[in-house]
XYZ file of C-alpha atoms in Angstrom:
395
model
C 28.505 1.162 0.277
C 25.586 -0.994 -0.797
C 24.175 -0.537 -4.290
C 20.497 -1.567 -4.316
C 18.132 -1.598 -7.278
C 14.421 -1.366 -6.467
C 11.825 -2.754 -8.868
C 8.348 -1.563 -7.845
C 5.127 -1.287 -9.893
C 3.692 2.190 -10.515
C 1.053 1.938 -7.791
C 1.080 4.704 -5.192
C 0.626 2.529 -2.086
C 3.264 0.021 -3.217
C 5.809 2.774 -3.814
C 4.838 4.682 -0.670
C 5.557 1.666 1.547
C 9.184 1.574 0.361
C 10.078 5.271 0.532
C 11.095 5.413 4.220
C 13.515 2.555 3.477
C 14.909 4.388 0.441
C 15.470 7.533 2.531
C 17.163 5.513 5.266
C 19.523 3.832 2.817
C 20.468 7.132 1.198
C 21.031 8.678 4.639
C 23.454 5.852 5.393
C 25.421 6.666 2.237
C 24.187 3.837 0.033
C 23.271 4.028 -3.640
C 19.633 3.426 -4.557
C 18.312 3.009 -8.084
C 14.560 2.817 -8.307
C 12.634 1.461 -11.285
C 9.001 2.504 -11.599
C 6.535 4.196 -13.963
C 5.496 7.802 -14.705
C 2.609 7.761 -12.213
C 4.932 7.279 -9.241
C 8.314 8.546 -10.463
C 7.886 11.957 -8.842
C 7.288 10.341 -5.436
C 10.601 8.540 -5.811
C 12.587 11.564 -7.014
C 11.756 13.423 -3.807
C 13.781 10.835 -1.865
C 16.983 11.548 -3.790
C 17.100 8.069 -5.331
C 18.299 7.594 -8.911
C 14.921 7.203 -10.579
C 14.703 4.945 -13.614
C 11.377 5.839 -15.183
C 10.102 3.201 -17.600
C 6.866 3.312 -19.656
C 5.014 1.148 -17.142
C 1.349 1.696 -16.286
C -1.394 -0.110 -14.440
C -4.884 1.023 -15.380
C -7.588 1.759 -12.806
C -9.161 -1.260 -11.107
C -12.400 0.565 -10.309
C -14.888 2.144 -12.694
C -18.404 3.556 -12.543
C -19.751 0.097 -11.760
C -17.176 -0.497 -9.057
C -14.672 -3.337 -9.119
C -14.665 -6.244 -11.559
C -12.194 -9.113 -11.946
C -12.257 -8.591 -15.714
C -11.184 -4.988 -15.325
C -8.419 -5.904 -12.883
C -7.096 -8.672 -15.137
C -7.073 -6.322 -18.127
C -5.136 -3.693 -16.171
C -2.579 -6.213 -14.914
C -2.194 -7.817 -18.329
C -1.407 -4.392 -19.756
C 1.307 -4.035 -17.106
C 2.802 -7.379 -18.191
C 2.865 -6.195 -21.805
C 4.636 -3.007 -20.714
C 7.189 -5.080 -18.805
C 7.763 -7.305 -21.834
C 8.748 -4.251 -23.846
C 10.859 -2.671 -21.118
C 12.595 -5.741 -19.655
C 15.430 -6.146 -22.235
C 16.641 -2.564 -21.727
C 16.262 -2.875 -17.947
C 18.311 -6.078 -17.802
C 20.964 -4.614 -20.114
C 21.281 -1.468 -17.975
C 21.649 -3.427 -14.743
C 24.091 -5.866 -16.344
C 26.353 -3.034 -17.530
C 26.339 -1.444 -14.059
C 25.311 -4.234 -11.699
C 23.921 -3.461 -8.246
C 24.697 -5.592 -5.225
C 21.122 -6.825 -4.934
C 17.622 -6.508 -6.349
C 14.840 -5.355 -4.011
C 11.567 -6.174 -5.758
C 7.929 -5.764 -4.914
C 6.079 -9.070 -5.203
C 3.750 -7.405 -7.744
C 6.582 -6.425 -10.084
C 6.210 -9.944 -11.523
C 9.676 -10.239 -13.111
C 11.736 -9.026 -10.150
C 12.945 -12.480 -9.122
C 13.694 -13.379 -12.752
C 15.777 -10.217 -13.244
C 17.792 -11.100 -10.132
C 18.255 -14.669 -11.385
C 19.444 -13.712 -14.876
C 21.953 -11.269 -13.365
C 23.106 -13.749 -10.726
C 22.275 -11.334 -7.908
C 20.713 -11.899 -4.496
C 17.219 -10.528 -4.106
C 14.947 -9.272 -1.375
C 11.167 -9.454 -1.705
C 9.214 -6.364 -0.577
C 5.631 -6.981 0.545
C 3.415 -3.926 1.141
C 0.349 -5.925 2.215
C -0.490 -9.403 3.448
C 2.328 -11.896 2.904
C 1.835 -15.315 1.348
C 3.124 -18.740 2.321
C 2.029 -22.356 1.881
C -0.845 -21.862 4.336
C -1.905 -18.281 3.591
C -2.982 -17.156 0.129
C -4.344 -13.601 0.158
C -5.735 -14.078 -3.370
C -7.701 -17.156 -2.317
C -9.028 -15.289 0.721
C -10.286 -12.497 -1.531
C -12.687 -14.877 -3.272
C -15.543 -14.220 -0.807
C -15.002 -10.485 -1.341
C -15.494 -10.328 -5.097
C -12.347 -11.750 -6.702
C -13.372 -14.420 -9.245
C -10.512 -16.912 -9.158
C -12.083 -18.847 -12.055
C -12.236 -15.808 -14.323
C -10.947 -16.619 -17.819
C -9.344 -13.209 -18.254
C -7.530 -13.539 -14.929
C -6.202 -16.963 -15.920
C -4.891 -15.501 -19.183
C -3.073 -12.759 -17.286
C -1.488 -15.284 -14.936
C -0.244 -17.355 -17.901
C 1.134 -14.234 -19.561
C 2.953 -13.173 -16.382
C 4.404 -16.659 -15.826
C 5.619 -16.865 -19.426
C 7.318 -13.473 -19.258
C 9.170 -14.389 -16.074
C 10.485 -17.596 -17.602
C 11.508 -15.794 -20.794
C 13.860 -13.631 -18.743
C 15.105 -16.459 -16.494
C 13.454 -19.214 -14.494
C 13.029 -17.597 -11.063
C 14.643 -19.147 -8.043
C 12.712 -21.070 -5.453
C 10.850 -18.300 -3.597
C 11.410 -20.165 -0.335
C 15.060 -19.120 -0.563
C 14.338 -15.410 -0.901
C 13.951 -13.361 2.274
C 10.884 -11.142 2.495
C 10.354 -7.817 4.231
C 6.690 -7.162 5.059
C 5.632 -3.565 5.713
C 2.915 -4.485 8.206
C 3.294 -5.846 11.750
C 2.977 -9.572 12.320
C 0.036 -8.798 14.608
C -1.973 -7.578 11.600
C -0.863 -10.339 9.225
C -3.452 -13.063 8.608
C -2.236 -16.143 10.497
C 1.025 -14.392 11.240
C 2.174 -17.288 13.429
C 2.570 -19.503 10.322
C 5.402 -17.417 8.834
C 8.991 -18.479 9.446
C 12.109 -16.379 9.937
C 12.526 -15.742 6.219
C 9.730 -13.176 6.676
C 10.569 -10.047 8.641
C 7.526 -7.998 9.616
C 8.870 -4.468 10.024
C 5.604 -2.515 10.136
C 5.050 0.960 8.687
C 6.920 4.233 9.094
C 5.553 7.768 9.426
C 5.750 9.671 6.146
C 6.922 13.244 5.579
C 4.310 15.684 4.352
C 5.847 16.132 0.888
C 3.406 17.871 -1.458
C 0.445 17.414 0.879
C -1.518 20.365 2.216
C -0.186 21.589 5.563
C -2.754 21.273 8.330
C -3.343 22.435 11.878
C -6.117 21.167 14.172
C -9.067 23.315 15.261
C -8.158 25.507 18.220
C -11.319 24.726 20.170
C -10.537 21.020 20.546
C -13.453 19.837 18.376
C -13.040 16.140 17.582
C -11.695 15.549 14.077
C -13.048 13.141 11.458
C -10.546 12.553 8.649
C -12.171 11.372 5.400
C -9.991 10.124 2.511
C -12.089 8.167 0.017
C -10.731 9.028 -3.417
C -12.505 6.170 -5.188
C -15.928 6.911 -3.746
C -16.992 9.518 -6.333
C -16.029 7.110 -9.148
C -18.434 4.336 -8.169
C -20.893 6.439 -6.136
C -21.058 9.976 -7.563
C -23.225 11.299 -4.742
C -20.911 10.186 -1.962
C -19.145 13.470 -1.269
C -22.484 15.266 -1.038
C -23.730 12.444 1.209
C -20.756 12.947 3.507
C -21.358 16.690 3.697
C -25.027 16.094 4.487
C -24.108 13.560 7.157
C -21.785 15.802 9.159
C -22.790 19.435 8.502
C -23.611 21.271 11.735
C -22.554 18.322 13.897
C -19.980 18.125 16.675
C -17.396 16.862 14.159
C -14.709 18.921 12.446
C -14.415 17.112 9.106
C -11.184 17.101 7.104
C -12.039 15.658 3.678
C -9.433 14.784 1.030
C -11.175 14.336 -2.325
C -8.216 13.726 -4.644
C -8.545 14.698 -8.285
C -12.266 15.312 -7.753
C -11.526 18.560 -5.893
C -12.380 20.761 -8.882
C -15.518 18.918 -9.927
C -17.389 18.419 -6.677
C -19.392 21.623 -6.843
C -19.409 21.505 -3.050
C -18.993 24.500 -0.816
C -17.368 23.602 2.478
C -19.679 24.031 5.488
C -18.238 25.849 8.495
C -17.161 22.604 10.176
C -15.487 21.186 7.014
C -12.103 21.499 5.325
C -12.083 20.130 1.752
C -8.933 19.844 -0.383
C -7.319 17.556 -2.931
C -5.066 16.056 -0.296
C -3.819 16.580 3.235
C -0.768 15.258 5.063
C -2.218 12.049 6.560
C 0.206 11.895 9.458
C -0.516 15.468 10.501
C -4.296 14.982 10.452
C -4.262 11.540 12.059
C -2.172 12.829 14.953
C -5.261 14.782 16.031
C -8.098 12.684 14.549
C -10.712 10.816 16.540
C -11.811 8.684 13.548
C -10.444 7.944 10.076
C -12.820 7.085 7.210
C -11.014 5.288 4.371
C -11.318 2.619 1.681
C -8.980 0.444 3.789
C -6.009 0.340 1.477
C -3.170 -1.172 3.477
C -1.088 2.010 3.477
C -4.005 3.999 4.925
C -4.732 1.347 7.546
C -1.104 1.313 8.656
C -1.182 5.118 8.984
C -4.266 4.808 11.194
C -2.925 2.007 13.358
C 0.398 3.787 13.798
C -1.492 6.869 14.972
C -3.825 4.778 17.158
C -6.940 6.027 15.358
C -10.010 3.784 14.859
C -11.196 3.317 11.281
C -14.481 3.427 9.406
C -13.696 1.219 6.405
C -15.703 1.607 3.199
C -13.859 -0.782 0.866
C -14.320 -1.072 -2.895
C -11.877 -3.743 -4.127
C -11.508 -7.340 -2.867
C -8.102 -6.471 -1.449
C -9.578 -3.587 0.527
C -12.421 -5.811 1.726
C -9.928 -8.400 2.972
C -7.975 -5.654 4.758
C -11.222 -4.375 6.234
C -12.217 -7.840 7.430
C -8.914 -8.187 9.269
C -9.314 -4.719 10.774
C -12.758 -5.494 12.177
C -11.676 -8.969 13.313
C -9.003 -7.334 15.469
C -11.425 -4.755 16.847
C -9.645 -1.703 15.430
C -12.551 -0.374 13.392
C -15.908 -0.878 11.712
C -16.859 -1.539 8.092
C -19.732 -0.267 5.965
C -21.086 -0.825 2.480
C -20.115 2.133 0.309
C -22.830 1.417 -2.237
C -25.653 1.426 0.326
C -24.550 3.514 3.301
C -26.744 6.486 4.228
C -25.937 9.777 5.922
C -27.351 8.391 9.162
C -25.257 5.253 8.694
C -22.051 7.280 8.340
C -22.832 9.213 11.518
C -23.564 5.984 13.382
C -20.317 4.304 12.300
C -18.204 7.302 13.281
C -20.105 7.796 16.528
C -19.690 4.183 17.662
C -15.932 4.404 17.334
C -15.930 7.334 19.727
C -18.415 6.150 22.354
C -17.542 2.436 22.521
C -14.289 2.135 24.514
C -13.308 -1.299 23.149
C -11.909 0.223 19.948
C -9.547 2.607 21.705
C -8.588 -0.127 24.144
C -7.559 -2.424 21.279
C -5.538 0.294 19.596
C -3.784 1.240 22.826
C -2.895 -2.349 23.745
C -1.881 -3.715 20.349
C -1.101 -0.903 17.910
C 0.070 2.710 18.134
C 3.834 2.565 18.651
C 3.670 -1.243 18.597
C 2.638 -1.098 14.924
C 6.175 -0.154 13.978
C 8.178 -3.342 14.479
C 11.589 -2.349 13.151
C 10.632 -0.058 10.318
C 13.108 1.426 7.892
C 16.098 0.981 10.207
C 15.685 -2.788 10.512
C 14.918 -3.122 6.809
C 18.050 -1.166 5.898
C 20.083 -3.550 8.063
C 18.659 -6.454 6.050
C 19.448 -4.712 2.757
C 23.024 -4.139 3.924
C 23.450 -7.825 4.798
C 22.015 -8.930 1.461
C 24.158 -6.388 -0.352
C 27.264 -7.693 1.366
C 26.381 -11.165 0.117
C 26.029 -9.746 -3.391
C 29.445 -8.070 -3.291
C 31.004 -11.312 -2.068
C 29.789 -13.220 -5.141
C 32.496 -13.836 -7.770
C 32.095 -11.619 -10.845
C 31.602 -14.602 -13.157
C 28.529 -15.609 -11.117
C 26.795 -12.420 -12.176
């Protein structure tokens, strides 16, 4: 039996990418301990993993004025401060009952240092674009609104570096294998990554607490809209969407997140509006998916073979969106300026222009999953075996 400890920040998409792997490991009889924060602990508990809930939070990156590097740096710096308080107890707990290996999200910051101080092998988990000597996702976000020269961001980076070294100088990252939860075909310059990176792609997700859904019986084409940030930085967006598609040939399934009780909207006859739906269930029947282009959402769409209207807000989402449009799997719009007519045009083009469906059929769909949870569990087992083979005094 492999005993794996997961260290993942309390960000829904980061946690969500790992859950199929956690379920697979538990199904194989392995022990999984999962460290995260209150915002995502419930997601983890549903898998059956031993959930270690620490007081870790990451504040929102988007406010009424949209995204700002200052706001992001402040949120991430707060996460570092939380980790500084929680790290001694975390290390002590894992030292008293050591796992065979540490599986850590690249954004957990101290994951590699925790593995080093415990003398354990580690496995890096990457939910988005991977990084190597030739590809820096952060640098490529600069044209999309990330200010790499921001003073507050530099202070956060110093704080994070100092905390990691206070726990233990991390190992050379080149020696740590990485599992990337996107296919190599979607990775920026995927050909530049060596065999230490395994691109396993996404997995379908169970419905969990999502609203059960069945498609319209008359075969009306379905537009799935999931833009939870839109009402934060553009309060009129949900009304705009309703105006755009009321009494059209679309059946619109609109997930509005926590805004469900404050929209004041009544659903037109061709609309379904709820806090959340099961993405996999809707996408199985959707003709178009409208999303902010978070990586988890894009992988759901590509896996289902559904073209995307991307309306990104953050630099990361804009980079994801740029890659999506470069590959011909969707179109992008400007959330702050798009009109009702513009939304209809974007959705309509994805249906009437055959190139989008052709791209998805040839390169994505089932091809998006390139090993998934099964392959990743095999890697965890191999790394865990290496951890068990280490002499006890090396830990």
